[in-house]
């Protein structure tokens, strides 16, 4: 067997300490994860951890069977009992399923939930697009107030600013109620049908499966047709229009720069009313950092109570890549206050006891776990940037005193076992 045979499949990656590829450095991931947890505290979000494997049906029913995430990109497989399962492509449906199965409803009819973890989509890998990616997501159930929509958008902006991303723009649109959305869909289909021959092959396909997604097209030949397509804004009821205008006013009041974008439709079928994406100038083609929208009706579709809902998810890979374009946050160091070298079996036994006691007192210490010549051991301690090296040999064990070397000054002293922590302090 060679390492080549165990190579990771394309689109998957390791997160490593001291990674050469900085965005895969585990200390940057830890930095983002800390920010997620402090956001959760600030915004009173409770965590839900749903499994990575779910029934494939859950996503086909909620995201829409014709949506590309389910149709082409989902990792589906039969388990040994012939159940059709999948690796979750997104977080919302699993969180809502877990919520419906839980007893959380007995706690009231308003819930603020968050999740963090890997998602899987079989798409063509490129910078910012992976087959396993990670999302931080928030789902708020129980409010249909426009103020809730604005708070959620502002929460995501707050998260990006907290981690250090500055060049942000919110793109926002409304899809109206489900009824408005479906009558608009008919109008849109008719419009595109008349121009079918001029559309790109991808959009011709989408005309059959999901015409709304044509508005999202990046193909050159579709651009003028899309630009002249009827806008949802001309097909909204007064109530939906007023709701959307209220949200835009609230964004102004919250100092959130936005761009109204009537071509923004998002790739999942469960949205109604508000949809939004936050883009960063420092990302290339995959410039959408995060996005979300309102999904009233989704919870009852899964079998839960009919609570309105709104949420977002942001891709952590894209957050880190965007952040690194702007600045590099301080990477974690792995401090070592004392590197202990024990020279014999009895000495190792004593050394283990000493370092455990030091750790109990909060010192960051390491015991050399490979037998090395002293010169080599000292160079390892140097690499670890150890402040002190302690040597415990036969003589030291007998006298109950360690030989302690200060790695900066190179001076050497002898310290009794019971005075070691005092000395290090
Ligand atoms: P989404 O826009 O499909 O929404 O994904 C959310 C974010 O995940 C994207 O903005 C992007 O940053 C990241 N992302 C998606 N696919 C990939 C990929 N292949 N590689 C790297 N990053 C990726 C959702 O998933 C919805 N569940 C969001 C939501 C929550 N809506 C309401 N609540």
Coordinates of C-alpha atoms and ligand atoms in Angstrom, one line a residue:
X1 CA 0.0 0.0 0.0
X2 CA 1.2 3.5 -0.8
X3 CA 0.1 6.8 0.6
X4 CA -1.1 7.7 -3.0
X5 CA -3.8 5.0 -2.7
X6 CA -5.2 6.6 0.4
X7 CA -5.3 10.1 -1.2
X8 CA -8.3 12.2 -0.2
X9 CA -10.9 12.5 -2.9
X10 CA -11.1 15.9 -4.7
X11 CA -12.9 18.7 -2.8
X12 CA -12.0 17.3 0.6
X13 CA -9.2 18.7 2.8
X14 CA -7.5 18.4 6.2
X15 CA -7.4 21.2 8.7
X16 CA -4.0 21.1 10.2
X17 CA -1.8 22.8 12.8
X18 CA 0.8 25.0 11.1
X19 CA -0.7 24.3 7.7
X20 CA 1.3 25.6 4.7
X21 CA -2.0 26.6 3.2
X22 CA -2.9 29.2 5.7
X23 CA -6.7 28.9 5.3
X24 CA -6.5 25.3 6.5
X25 CA -4.6 26.2 9.7
X26 CA -6.5 24.8 12.7
X27 CA -5.7 27.9 14.8
X28 CA -7.6 30.1 12.3
X29 CA -10.6 27.6 12.5
X30 CA -10.4 27.8 16.3
X31 CA -10.4 31.6 16.1
X32 CA -13.6 31.5 14.0
X33 CA -15.2 28.9 16.3
X34 CA -14.6 31.1 19.3
X35 CA -16.4 33.9 17.4
X36 CA -19.3 31.7 16.7
X37 CA -19.6 30.9 20.4
X38 CA -19.4 34.5 21.5
X39 CA -22.1 35.4 18.9
X40 CA -24.3 32.7 20.3
X41 CA -24.0 34.3 23.8
X42 CA -24.5 37.9 22.5
X43 CA -27.6 37.0 20.5
X44 CA -29.0 34.3 22.9
X45 CA -28.8 31.5 20.4
X46 CA -29.1 27.9 21.6
X47 CA -27.1 25.2 19.8
X48 CA -28.6 22.2 17.9
X49 CA -26.3 19.4 16.7
X50 CA -28.1 17.2 14.2
X51 CA -26.4 14.2 12.6
X52 CA -24.5 14.5 9.3
X53 CA -26.4 11.5 7.9
X54 CA -30.2 12.0 7.3
X55 CA -32.9 10.5 5.2
X56 CA -32.4 11.7 1.6
X57 CA -36.2 12.5 1.4
X58 CA -35.8 15.2 4.0
X59 CA -33.8 17.4 1.6
X60 CA -35.7 16.3 -1.5
X61 CA -39.0 17.4 0.1
X62 CA -37.7 20.6 1.7
X63 CA -35.1 22.0 -0.7
X64 CA -37.0 20.8 -3.8
X65 CA -36.3 17.7 -5.8
X66 CA -35.3 19.8 -8.8
X67 CA -33.0 22.1 -6.9
X68 CA -29.5 21.4 -8.0
X69 CA -28.2 20.8 -4.5
X70 CA -30.5 17.8 -4.3
X71 CA -30.7 16.8 -7.9
X72 CA -27.0 16.7 -8.9
X73 CA -25.0 17.5 -5.8
X74 CA -26.3 15.3 -3.0
X75 CA -24.2 12.4 -1.7
X76 CA -26.9 9.7 -1.6
X77 CA -26.4 6.1 -0.6
X78 CA -28.3 3.0 0.5
X79 CA -27.4 1.7 3.9
X80 CA -27.3 -2.1 4.7
X81 CA -31.0 -2.1 5.4
X82 CA -31.8 -0.4 2.0
X83 CA -32.7 3.0 3.5
X84 CA -31.9 5.8 1.1
X85 CA -29.7 8.1 3.2
X86 CA -27.5 11.1 2.4
X87 CA -24.8 13.3 3.7
X88 CA -26.6 16.5 4.6
X89 CA -26.1 19.2 1.9
X90 CA -27.3 22.0 4.1
X91 CA -28.3 22.5 7.8
X92 CA -31.8 24.1 7.8
X93 CA -33.9 20.9 7.1
X94 CA -32.0 18.8 9.7
X95 CA -32.3 21.5 12.4
X96 CA -36.1 21.8 11.7
X97 CA -36.5 18.0 11.8
X98 CA -34.5 17.8 15.1
X99 CA -36.6 20.7 16.5
X100 CA -39.9 19.0 15.5
X101 CA -38.8 15.7 17.2
X102 CA -37.6 17.5 20.3
X103 CA -39.6 18.8 23.3
X104 CA -38.4 22.4 22.6
X105 CA -42.0 23.5 21.7
X106 CA -43.0 23.0 25.3
X107 CA -40.6 25.8 26.1
X108 CA -42.7 28.3 24.1
X109 CA -43.3 29.2 20.5
X110 CA -40.2 31.4 19.8
X111 CA -36.8 29.8 19.3
X112 CA -33.3 31.1 18.4
X113 CA -31.1 28.2 17.3
X114 CA -27.6 27.9 15.8
X115 CA -25.5 25.1 14.4
X116 CA -22.0 24.6 13.1
X117 CA -20.6 21.7 11.2
X118 CA -19.7 20.1 7.8
X119 CA -22.0 19.9 4.8
X120 CA -21.5 17.9 1.6
X121 CA -22.2 18.9 -2.0
X122 CA -20.8 17.0 -5.1
X123 CA -20.0 20.1 -7.2
X124 CA -16.9 20.9 -9.3
X125 CA -14.3 21.9 -6.7
X126 CA -12.6 25.3 -7.1
X127 CA -11.3 28.0 -4.7
X128 CA -14.1 28.7 -2.2
X129 CA -16.1 25.6 -3.4
X130 CA -15.5 22.2 -1.8
X131 CA -17.3 18.9 -1.6
X132 CA -17.1 19.1 2.2
X133 CA -17.5 22.6 3.5
X134 CA -18.5 23.9 6.9
X135 CA -21.4 26.2 7.9
X136 CA -22.3 28.3 10.8
X137 CA -26.1 28.7 10.6
X138 CA -28.8 30.4 12.6
X139 CA -32.5 29.5 12.4
X140 CA -35.1 31.6 14.2
X141 CA -38.6 30.1 14.6
X142 CA -41.8 31.7 15.6
X143 CA -41.6 35.3 14.4
X144 CA -42.9 36.8 11.1
X145 CA -42.1 40.4 12.1
X146 CA -40.0 42.3 9.5
X147 CA -37.9 43.5 12.5
X148 CA -36.9 39.8 12.9
X149 CA -35.6 39.7 9.2
X150 CA -33.5 42.9 9.8
X151 CA -32.1 41.6 13.1
X152 CA -31.0 38.4 11.4
X153 CA -29.2 40.2 8.6
X154 CA -27.6 42.5 11.1
X155 CA -26.5 39.5 13.1
X156 CA -24.6 38.0 10.1
X157 CA -23.0 41.4 9.4
X158 CA -21.9 41.6 13.1
X159 CA -20.3 38.2 12.8
X160 CA -18.3 39.1 9.7
X161 CA -17.2 42.4 11.3
X162 CA -16.2 40.6 14.5
X163 CA -13.9 38.3 12.7
X164 CA -12.4 41.2 10.7
X165 CA -14.1 41.2 7.3
X166 CA -14.9 44.7 6.2
X167 CA -15.7 44.9 2.5
X168 CA -19.2 43.6 2.7
X169 CA -22.4 44.2 0.7
X170 CA -25.8 42.8 1.5
X171 CA -27.9 41.8 -1.5
X172 CA -31.5 41.6 -0.6
X173 CA -34.7 40.6 -2.4
X174 CA -38.2 39.4 -1.8
X175 CA -39.9 36.4 -3.4
X176 CA -43.3 37.4 -2.0
X177 CA -45.7 34.9 -0.4
X178 CA -45.8 31.4 -1.8
X179 CA -48.9 32.2 -3.9
X180 CA -47.2 35.3 -5.3
X181 CA -44.1 33.4 -5.9
X182 CA -45.9 30.7 -7.9
X183 CA -47.8 33.1 -10.1
X184 CA -44.6 35.0 -10.8
X185 CA -43.0 31.7 -11.7
X186 CA -45.7 31.2 -14.4
X187 CA -45.1 34.7 -15.8
X188 CA -41.3 34.1 -15.8
X189 CA -41.7 30.7 -17.5
X190 CA -43.8 32.2 -20.3
X191 CA -41.2 35.0 -20.8
X192 CA -38.3 32.6 -21.0
X193 CA -40.2 30.1 -23.1
X194 CA -40.6 32.7 -25.9
X195 CA -36.8 33.3 -25.9
X196 CA -35.8 29.6 -25.3
X197 CA -33.7 29.3 -28.5
X198 CA -31.5 32.3 -27.3
X199 CA -30.9 30.9 -23.8
X200 CA -27.7 29.0 -22.8
X201 CA -28.0 25.2 -22.7
X202 CA -28.0 25.3 -18.9
X203 CA -30.8 27.8 -18.7
X204 CA -32.8 25.8 -21.3
X205 CA -32.6 22.9 -18.9
X206 CA -33.5 25.1 -15.9
X207 CA -36.6 26.3 -17.9
X208 CA -37.9 22.8 -17.5
X209 CA -36.8 22.2 -13.9
X210 CA -36.5 25.5 -12.0
X211 CA -37.0 28.6 -14.2
X212 CA -36.4 30.9 -11.2
X213 CA -32.8 29.9 -11.2
X214 CA -32.3 31.3 -14.7
X215 CA -32.3 34.7 -13.0
X216 CA -29.1 33.5 -11.3
X217 CA -27.4 32.6 -14.6
X218 CA -23.7 33.6 -15.1
X219 CA -23.7 32.6 -18.8
X220 CA -22.9 35.5 -21.1
X221 CA -25.7 34.7 -23.7
X222 CA -28.4 34.9 -20.9
X223 CA -27.5 38.3 -19.5
X224 CA -29.6 40.6 -21.6
X225 CA -32.6 38.3 -21.5
X226 CA -32.3 38.1 -17.7
X227 CA -31.9 41.8 -17.4
X228 CA -35.2 42.4 -19.3
X229 CA -37.1 39.6 -17.5
X230 CA -40.2 40.6 -15.5
X231 CA -39.4 41.6 -11.9
X232 CA -41.0 40.0 -8.9
X233 CA -41.5 43.5 -7.5
X234 CA -44.2 44.2 -10.1
X235 CA -46.1 41.1 -9.0
X236 CA -46.3 41.6 -5.2
X237 CA -49.4 42.3 -3.1
X238 CA -49.5 45.6 -1.3
X239 CA -48.9 43.8 2.0
X240 CA -45.8 42.0 0.7
X241 CA -44.5 45.2 -0.8
X242 CA -44.9 47.1 2.5
X243 CA -43.3 44.3 4.4
X244 CA -40.2 44.5 2.1
X245 CA -40.1 48.3 2.3
X246 CA -40.2 48.1 6.1
X247 CA -37.2 45.8 6.1
X248 CA -35.2 48.1 3.8
X249 CA -36.0 51.0 6.1
X250 CA -34.8 49.0 9.1
X251 CA -31.6 48.2 7.3
X252 CA -31.0 51.9 6.7
X253 CA -31.7 52.6 10.4
X254 CA -29.2 49.9 11.3
X255 CA -26.6 51.4 9.0
X256 CA -26.4 48.3 6.9
X257 CA -25.4 49.1 3.3
X258 CA -27.6 47.0 1.0
X259 CA -28.3 46.5 -2.7
X260 CA -31.8 45.7 -3.7
X261 CA -31.4 42.8 -6.2
X262 CA -34.5 41.5 -7.8
X263 CA -32.5 38.8 -9.6
X264 CA -31.5 37.2 -6.3
X265 CA -33.4 33.9 -5.9
X266 CA -31.1 31.5 -4.0
X267 CA -30.7 27.9 -4.8
X268 CA -33.2 26.3 -2.4
X269 CA -36.9 26.1 -3.0
X270 CA -38.2 26.7 0.6
X271 CA -37.9 30.5 0.6
X272 CA -40.7 33.1 0.6
X273 CA -40.5 36.8 1.2
X274 CA -37.1 38.0 2.3
X275 CA -34.0 36.4 0.7
X276 CA -30.5 37.8 1.1
X277 CA -26.8 37.1 0.5
X278 CA -23.8 38.9 1.8
X279 CA -20.9 39.2 -0.6
X280 CA -17.3 40.1 -0.1
X281 CA -15.1 42.0 -2.6
X282 CA -12.1 39.9 -1.6
X283 CA -13.5 36.6 -2.8
X284 CA -13.2 35.7 -6.5
X285 CA -16.0 33.9 -8.4
X286 CA -17.4 32.3 -5.2
X287 CA -18.1 35.7 -3.7
X288 CA -21.1 34.8 -1.6
X289 CA -20.0 34.6 2.0
X290 CA -23.3 33.7 3.4
X291 CA -27.0 33.9 2.8
X292 CA -30.5 32.9 3.8
X293 CA -34.0 33.9 3.9
X294 CA -37.5 33.4 5.3
X295 CA -39.1 29.9 5.1
X296 CA -42.6 30.2 6.6
X297 CA -44.4 26.9 6.2
X298 CA -41.3 24.7 6.1
X299 CA -41.6 23.5 9.7
X300 CA -45.2 22.3 9.2
X301 CA -44.1 20.6 5.9
X302 CA -41.7 18.5 8.0
X303 CA -44.5 17.6 10.3
X304 CA -43.9 20.2 13.1
X305 CA -46.1 23.0 14.3
X306 CA -46.8 25.8 11.8
X307 CA -44.3 28.4 13.0
X308 CA -42.8 30.9 10.7
X309 CA -39.0 30.8 10.3
X310 CA -36.0 32.7 9.0
X311 CA -32.3 31.8 8.9
X312 CA -28.9 32.2 7.4
X313 CA -25.8 30.1 6.9
X314 CA -22.3 31.2 6.2
X315 CA -19.5 29.1 4.8
X316 CA -16.5 29.0 7.1
X317 CA -13.9 28.3 4.3
X318 CA -15.1 31.5 2.5
X319 CA -15.0 33.5 5.7
X320 CA -11.3 32.4 6.3
X321 CA -10.3 33.0 2.7
X322 CA -11.9 36.5 2.7
X323 CA -10.3 37.3 6.0
X324 CA -6.8 36.3 4.8
X325 CA -7.2 38.7 1.8
X326 CA -7.6 41.5 4.3
X327 CA -5.3 40.6 7.2
X328 CA -3.9 37.7 9.1
X329 CA -5.2 37.3 12.6
X330 CA -2.5 36.2 15.1
X331 CA -2.0 32.5 14.7
X332 CA -2.1 30.4 17.8
X333 CA 1.3 29.6 19.4
X334 CA 1.7 26.3 21.3
X335 CA 3.6 27.6 24.4
X336 CA 5.9 25.2 26.3
X337 CA 7.1 26.6 29.7
X338 CA 9.0 23.5 30.6
X339 CA 10.4 20.6 28.5
X340 CA 11.3 17.7 30.8
X341 CA 13.9 15.1 29.8
X342 CA 14.0 12.0 32.0
X343 CA 16.9 9.6 31.5
X344 CA 15.9 6.2 32.9
X345 CA 12.8 4.2 33.8
X346 CA 12.5 5.3 37.4
X347 CA 13.3 8.8 36.4
X348 CA 10.5 8.7 33.8
X349 CA 8.0 7.5 36.4
X350 CA 9.0 10.5 38.7
X351 CA 8.9 12.9 35.8
X352 CA 5.3 11.9 34.8
X353 CA 4.2 12.6 38.4
X354 CA 6.0 16.0 38.4
X355 CA 4.6 17.2 35.1
X356 CA 1.0 16.1 36.0
X357 CA 1.3 18.1 39.2
X358 CA 2.6 21.1 37.3
X359 CA -0.3 20.8 34.8
X360 CA -2.8 20.8 37.7
X361 CA -1.3 24.1 38.6
X362 CA -1.8 25.4 35.1
X363 CA 1.8 25.2 33.7
X364 CA 2.2 24.2 30.1
X365 CA 4.7 21.4 30.2
X366 CA 5.9 18.5 28.0
X367 CA 7.7 15.3 28.8
X368 CA 10.1 14.0 26.2
X369 CA 8.5 10.8 24.9
X370 CA 11.2 9.7 22.6
X371 CA 14.6 8.6 23.8
X372 CA 17.2 11.0 22.3
X373 CA 20.8 12.1 22.9
X374 CA 20.9 15.2 25.1
X375 CA 22.1 17.5 22.2
X376 CA 19.2 16.4 20.0
X377 CA 16.7 16.7 22.9
X378 CA 17.9 20.3 23.5
X379 CA 17.4 21.2 19.8
X380 CA 13.8 19.8 20.0
X381 CA 13.2 22.0 23.1
X382 CA 14.5 24.9 21.1
X383 CA 12.1 24.2 18.2
X384 CA 9.2 24.1 20.7
X385 CA 10.4 27.4 22.0
X386 CA 10.5 26.0 25.5
X387 CA 11.4 28.5 28.2
X388 CA 13.1 25.9 30.5
X389 CA 14.4 22.4 30.0
X390 CA 14.5 20.2 33.1
X391 CA 16.8 17.2 33.2
X392 CA 16.0 14.3 35.5
X393 CA 18.8 11.7 35.7
X394 CA 20.0 9.3 38.3
X395 CA 21.8 12.0 40.3
X396 CA 18.8 14.3 40.2
X397 CA 16.5 11.5 41.4
X398 CA 18.7 10.7 44.3
X399 CA 19.1 14.4 45.4
X400 CA 15.4 15.2 44.6
X401 CA 16.6 18.2 42.6
X402 CA 16.2 18.9 38.9
X403 CA 18.8 20.5 36.7
X404 CA 17.0 23.4 35.1
X405 CA 18.3 25.2 32.0
X406 CA 17.0 28.6 31.1
X407 CA 16.8 28.4 27.3
X408 CA 17.0 32.2 26.7
X409 CA 20.0 33.0 29.0
X410 CA 21.5 29.5 28.7
X411 CA 22.1 29.6 32.5
X412 CA 21.7 26.4 34.5
X413 CA 20.6 25.9 38.1
X414 CA 19.4 23.2 40.4
X415 CA 15.9 23.3 41.9
X416 CA 14.3 20.9 44.4
X417 CA 11.3 19.0 43.2
X418 CA 9.0 20.7 45.7
X419 CA 10.1 24.2 44.8
X420 CA 9.8 23.8 41.0
X421 CA 6.4 25.4 40.5
X422 CA 7.4 28.3 42.8
X423 CA 10.5 28.8 40.7
X424 CA 8.6 28.7 37.4
X425 CA 6.1 31.2 38.6
Ligands
LIG1 P1 -26.4 28.2 0.9 O1 -26.4 29.5 0.3 O2 -26.7 27.1 0.0 O3 -27.6 28.2 2.0 O4 -25.1 27.9 1.7 C1 -24.7 28.8 2.7 C2 -23.3 29.2 2.5 O5 -22.5 28.0 2.6 C3 -22.9 29.9 1.2 O6 -23.1 31.2 1.3 C4 -21.4 29.6 1.1 O7 -20.6 30.5 1.9 C5 -21.3 28.2 1.8 N1 -21.2 27.2 0.8 C6 -22.2 26.6 0.1 N2 -21.8 25.6 -0.7 C7 -20.4 25.6 -0.6 C8 -19.4 24.8 -1.1 N3 -19.6 23.9 -2.0 N4 -18.1 25.1 -0.7 C9 -17.8 26.1 0.2 N5 -18.8 26.8 0.8 C10 -20.1 26.6 0.4 C11 -28.0 27.2 2.8 O8 -27.3 26.2 2.9 C12 -29.2 27.5 3.6 N6 -29.4 26.3 4.5 C13 -29.0 28.8 4.4 C14 -30.2 29.1 5.3 C15 -30.3 28.9 6.6 N7 -31.3 29.6 4.8 C16 -32.1 29.7 5.9 N8 -31.5 29.2 6.9

